[in-house]
């Protein structure tokens, strides 16, 4: 009897998540030409509702075009399945005779796969294929989606630094990153020298203080006549509360199905604008939230990222044959290699940016942090030195 594979995408879309889906489909077509391949629309919700698209006979040429397109072609979801929801998902998988379920996403997605695997009794192979621009999956050196998003962020901050050399002032760019500061740190990947921005980097791994922030900006202005700041949306105060929680009344806080706070809305930007207005009156300042743009920008799809995402999908098919688990991208000292690790090693866990990626007692990247980013997001442009 021919095998049946179910594939779905979860969490925030990226520039290369479709490559992982396509990599899996093409690998299944090659290994199991008679297999049925079902793409669940909008993640586990599609499995629960029996909403699928047939992928078995989609021509490779068409699949390749989908792979080079940002966003989640199958649709995504942030549903957090509880026990009852998982029973419905398992019933949906059994109804279509699924032998394997490949779910592409971050640590919440890995958590869903762990719950389903524990409840299934081993009748179905559950595979988690990695995806997240936050770069926060344990067991991974880096994750598909991060490099392309990092390239966008690096280019954005290089560009804004040149802008503020011409018209000096303060610029604060708020970057996605709830618990990990890797993407915010990528703002410094294309710095030309210590005079270049971003001059200050604030990440969730270090406590944030508004008075200290103003002092840092004032000192940087005194040194460079301008100050370019990259700040993670998830920065927290010394009491462990996210900055959003500290400035937004409890009745106005918004959360998703996973209990995660909405971070990058207007309130956070306004907080920085007010802090700069009150702490540095009369200073030209601009605060922007980069928002969703970095995660799926068609103009910054990195070739390495795209290739690795495709390979992660292909490896997920091999992982299904081995009984399931989580696909991990690891660095062997020379190149990225795929490894299969237990779902329990990844599910619900967060990889934080190492403390030694930042200089001690100052919000700048260390040589080690720069080396890591330069390996993944090498500079693409040669920029002439301005005359000012």
XYZ file of C-alpha atoms in Angstrom:
388
model
C 0.000 0.000 0.000
C 1.379 3.436 -0.971
C 2.530 5.707 1.838
C 0.745 8.948 2.734
C 2.694 12.044 3.816
C 1.096 15.140 5.321
C 3.025 18.434 5.268
C 2.088 21.690 6.990
C 3.584 25.080 7.850
C 3.229 26.835 11.209
C 4.128 30.163 12.792
C 5.357 33.291 11.045
C 6.130 32.981 7.316
C 9.699 33.516 6.099
C 11.492 34.149 2.835
C 12.450 30.455 2.517
C 9.837 28.373 4.369
C 8.393 27.291 1.024
C 11.774 25.851 0.047
C 11.499 23.447 2.980
C 8.040 22.341 1.889
C 9.199 21.952 -1.714
C 12.344 20.095 -0.663
C 10.193 17.584 1.198
C 7.710 17.142 -1.658
C 10.386 16.624 -4.318
C 12.257 14.162 -2.084
C 9.071 12.178 -1.470
C 8.309 12.127 -5.197
C 11.780 10.720 -5.863
C 11.842 8.171 -3.041
C 8.187 7.170 -3.080
C 6.767 7.827 -6.566
C 3.446 6.232 -5.638
C 3.038 8.132 -2.359
C 0.162 10.453 -1.628
C 1.346 13.899 -0.484
C -1.173 16.160 1.225
C -0.484 19.781 2.100
C -2.595 20.870 5.079
C -3.874 24.402 4.690
C -3.125 26.661 7.667
C -1.143 24.167 9.705
C -2.814 21.730 12.085
C -6.086 23.584 11.566
C -6.216 22.124 8.061
C -5.695 18.614 9.411
C -8.398 19.120 12.006
C -10.817 20.406 9.367
C -9.802 18.045 6.555
C -8.629 20.956 4.403
C -5.841 19.739 2.109
C -4.243 20.433 -1.234
C -2.953 17.470 -3.267
C 0.782 17.826 -3.886
C 1.586 14.357 -5.210
C 1.440 15.196 -8.899
C 2.481 18.859 -8.879
C 5.237 19.200 -11.519
C 8.728 19.905 -10.207
C 8.979 23.088 -12.288
C 5.896 24.504 -10.555
C 7.161 23.407 -7.147
C 10.493 25.136 -7.767
C 8.687 28.421 -8.496
C 6.741 28.112 -5.254
C 9.999 27.429 -3.431
C 11.508 30.746 -4.523
C 8.425 32.650 -3.328
C 8.313 34.142 0.210
C 5.469 33.514 2.618
C 3.847 30.214 3.572
C 2.269 28.795 0.411
C 0.128 26.325 2.380
C -0.999 29.011 4.805
C 0.058 29.100 8.442
C -1.440 29.237 11.922
C -0.566 30.168 15.475
C -3.102 27.767 16.976
C -1.776 26.119 20.132
C -3.338 22.673 20.297
C -4.433 21.433 23.714
C -5.162 17.762 24.415
C -8.638 17.941 22.868
C -7.349 19.754 19.778
C -4.571 17.157 19.385
C -7.124 14.354 19.485
C -8.893 16.003 16.549
C -5.595 16.406 14.675
C -4.674 12.770 15.273
C -8.109 11.716 14.107
C -7.618 13.821 10.983
C -4.247 12.226 10.274
C -5.650 8.733 10.751
C -8.627 9.525 8.541
C -6.321 10.153 5.559
C -4.114 7.212 6.486
C -1.045 9.345 7.245
C 2.213 7.479 7.717
C 4.220 10.640 8.386
C 3.498 14.244 9.313
C 6.163 16.848 8.528
C 5.460 20.156 10.279
C 7.649 23.133 9.366
C 8.021 25.782 12.073
C 9.689 27.001 15.252
C 9.810 25.751 18.838
C 6.029 25.974 19.319
C 5.612 23.794 16.229
C 8.137 21.333 17.630
C 6.084 21.315 20.818
C 2.950 20.428 18.887
C 4.774 17.546 17.199
C 5.967 16.288 20.585
C 2.402 16.258 21.946
C 1.102 14.459 18.864
C 3.938 11.942 18.887
C 3.335 11.111 22.549
C -0.383 10.649 21.946
C -0.134 8.632 18.732
C 1.333 5.456 20.138
C 3.960 5.319 17.425
C 1.590 4.674 14.520
C 2.668 7.842 12.679
C 6.123 9.357 12.194
C 6.227 12.984 13.366
C 8.965 15.250 12.014
C 9.713 18.861 12.895
C 11.513 20.808 10.152
C 13.096 24.046 11.453
C 12.021 27.556 10.527
C 12.360 30.862 12.340
C 13.887 34.257 11.679
C 14.502 34.552 15.436
C 17.275 31.921 15.161
C 16.231 30.644 18.587
C 15.976 26.865 18.139
C 18.246 24.862 20.415
C 20.400 22.182 18.764
C 20.758 24.496 15.735
C 23.721 26.656 14.753
C 21.243 28.729 12.758
C 17.767 28.258 11.323
C 16.247 28.571 7.834
C 14.825 32.052 7.435
C 17.329 33.780 9.711
C 20.010 34.481 7.113
C 17.620 36.169 4.677
C 15.999 38.213 7.442
C 19.452 39.077 8.793
C 20.494 40.297 5.362
C 17.458 42.585 5.245
C 18.218 43.977 8.697
C 21.931 44.450 7.939
C 21.102 46.309 4.732
C 18.468 48.451 6.414
C 20.838 49.633 9.158
C 23.713 50.225 6.749
C 21.382 52.387 4.684
C 19.953 54.332 7.610
C 23.461 54.985 8.961
C 24.403 56.627 5.673
C 21.180 58.652 5.830
C 21.978 59.937 9.330
C 25.559 60.793 8.409
C 24.038 63.270 5.978
C 21.421 64.610 8.406
C 22.640 63.763 11.933
C 20.316 62.752 14.725
C 19.092 59.671 16.563
C 17.551 56.670 14.868
C 15.952 53.748 16.728
C 14.987 50.677 14.720
C 12.818 48.092 16.510
C 13.534 44.588 15.242
C 11.560 41.361 15.720
C 12.891 39.046 18.415
C 10.803 38.058 21.404
C 13.338 36.182 23.520
C 16.502 36.077 21.411
C 18.567 38.958 20.050
C 20.196 37.318 17.018
C 18.161 39.212 14.407
C 18.693 42.546 16.142
C 22.417 41.794 16.345
C 22.404 41.214 12.569
C 21.982 44.977 12.270
C 25.742 45.172 12.846
C 26.721 42.478 10.321
C 27.683 44.990 7.640
C 29.323 47.629 9.821
C 32.358 49.023 8.024
C 34.223 50.278 11.122
C 33.557 51.389 14.702
C 32.314 54.735 13.421
C 29.502 52.972 11.553
C 26.052 52.256 12.917
C 24.379 50.673 14.665
C 26.282 52.181 17.570
C 24.043 50.625 20.227
C 22.336 47.216 20.308
C 19.733 46.203 22.901
C 18.605 42.582 23.069
C 16.280 40.546 25.317
C 19.229 38.744 26.891
C 20.248 41.900 28.790
C 18.115 44.016 31.075
C 16.920 47.290 29.559
C 16.765 50.587 31.439
C 15.339 53.776 29.963
C 17.702 56.081 31.951
C 20.703 53.985 30.865
C 19.426 54.087 27.284
C 19.297 57.892 27.337
C 22.793 58.075 28.839
C 24.106 55.709 26.132
C 22.511 57.739 23.358
C 23.814 61.023 24.798
C 27.365 59.650 24.988
C 27.174 58.294 21.434
C 25.928 61.615 20.105
C 28.856 63.310 21.770
C 31.260 60.943 20.034
C 29.765 60.525 16.549
C 27.274 63.429 16.265
C 24.625 60.809 15.455
C 23.363 57.625 17.099
C 21.947 54.582 15.331
C 20.203 52.124 17.670
C 18.992 48.567 17.016
C 16.617 47.284 19.686
C 14.765 43.984 19.983
C 11.018 44.195 20.403
C 11.365 41.804 23.354
C 13.750 43.828 25.529
C 12.915 43.480 29.204
C 13.482 45.544 32.311
C 15.487 44.294 35.295
C 12.375 42.747 36.872
C 12.031 40.414 33.890
C 9.010 42.147 32.389
C 9.069 42.997 28.713
C 9.277 46.731 28.113
C 5.796 46.580 26.584
C 4.421 45.217 29.875
C 6.084 48.077 31.731
C 4.534 50.806 29.612
C 1.146 49.449 28.474
C -1.770 49.115 30.935
C -2.666 45.448 31.587
C -6.137 45.816 30.055
C -4.572 46.942 26.746
C -2.026 44.133 26.413
C -2.701 41.774 23.506
C -1.683 38.091 23.406
C -1.785 35.353 20.786
C -2.989 31.752 21.226
C 0.387 30.788 22.702
C 0.141 33.501 25.350
C 2.782 35.638 23.647
C 2.446 39.387 24.038
C 2.067 41.596 20.992
C 5.337 43.510 21.114
C 6.037 45.667 18.080
C 2.917 47.790 17.951
C 2.690 51.558 18.225
C 2.964 51.609 22.015
C 6.599 50.458 22.022
C 7.617 52.959 19.372
C 5.833 55.750 21.218
C 7.633 54.801 24.422
C 11.003 55.304 22.732
C 9.861 58.546 21.118
C 8.709 59.913 24.473
C 11.916 58.780 26.202
C 14.039 60.589 23.604
C 11.834 63.678 23.683
C 12.020 63.918 27.463
C 15.629 62.797 27.908
C 17.186 64.616 24.941
C 14.887 67.548 24.202
C 15.451 69.261 20.863
C 17.353 66.314 19.365
C 16.299 65.151 15.917
C 15.052 61.606 16.433
C 13.209 58.939 14.479
C 11.784 55.636 15.721
C 10.733 52.900 13.282
C 9.472 49.362 13.763
C 10.782 47.153 10.982
C 7.810 44.907 11.680
C 7.108 41.990 9.348
C 9.203 43.289 6.452
C 12.470 41.462 7.311
C 10.957 38.007 7.608
C 9.715 37.564 4.039
C 11.183 40.307 1.863
C 11.491 39.084 -1.725
C 14.470 41.367 -2.365
C 16.612 39.705 0.323
C 16.322 35.959 -0.243
C 19.789 34.658 0.508
C 21.024 31.807 -1.732
C 22.590 29.875 1.142
C 19.438 30.247 3.226
C 17.309 29.056 0.327
C 19.536 26.048 -0.346
C 19.673 25.012 3.315
C 15.908 25.364 3.709
C 15.372 23.057 0.724
C 17.844 20.520 2.139
C 16.098 20.620 5.523
C 12.862 19.589 3.827
C 14.562 16.777 1.927
C 16.247 15.565 5.124
C 12.876 15.603 6.892
C 11.773 12.781 4.587
C 14.785 10.726 5.687
C 13.917 11.632 9.291
C 10.396 10.249 8.768
C 11.918 6.944 7.660
C 13.946 6.886 10.879
C 10.851 7.260 13.051
C 10.665 11.039 13.387
C 12.352 13.784 15.359
C 13.542 17.329 14.772
C 15.828 18.329 11.904
C 18.729 20.481 13.130
C 21.200 22.599 11.163
C 24.615 22.303 12.772
C 28.040 23.672 11.841
C 30.901 21.183 11.689
C 33.619 23.828 11.473
C 33.539 24.011 7.693
C 29.963 23.643 6.523
C 26.356 23.262 7.632
C 25.230 19.669 8.161
C 21.798 18.189 8.896
C 21.288 16.146 12.049
C 18.252 14.404 13.505
C 17.620 15.138 17.189
C 14.738 14.102 19.487
C 11.660 16.322 19.446
C 12.020 16.680 23.213
C 15.407 18.376 22.707
C 13.779 21.265 20.816
C 10.118 21.433 21.819
C 9.262 24.456 23.946
C 12.894 25.469 24.430
C 14.545 28.760 23.482
C 18.110 29.291 22.351
C 19.374 32.657 23.535
C 22.147 34.704 22.015
C 25.336 33.877 23.969
C 26.384 36.601 26.386
C 29.871 36.702 24.910
C 28.408 37.845 21.577
C 28.176 41.263 23.280
C 30.950 43.281 24.883
C 30.920 43.351 28.699
C 28.994 46.286 30.185
C 28.357 47.910 26.814
C 25.673 47.379 24.202
C 27.928 46.549 21.275
C 28.757 43.263 19.565
C 31.971 41.491 20.511
C 34.455 40.097 18.000
C 32.915 36.665 18.550
C 29.432 37.955 17.789
C 30.641 39.744 14.664
C 32.484 36.614 13.480
C 29.336 34.508 13.862
C 27.224 36.978 11.909
C 29.858 37.502 9.223
C 29.948 33.735 8.637
C 26.207 33.685 8.017
C 25.492 37.171 6.659
C 28.674 38.296 4.877
C 28.761 41.846 3.526
C 27.501 42.269 -0.029
C 28.285 45.909 -0.744
C 31.332 48.125 -0.886
C 30.387 51.533 0.441
C 32.458 54.624 -0.194
C 33.549 56.626 2.852
C 31.413 59.773 3.159
C 33.201 63.119 3.338
C 31.324 64.217 6.453
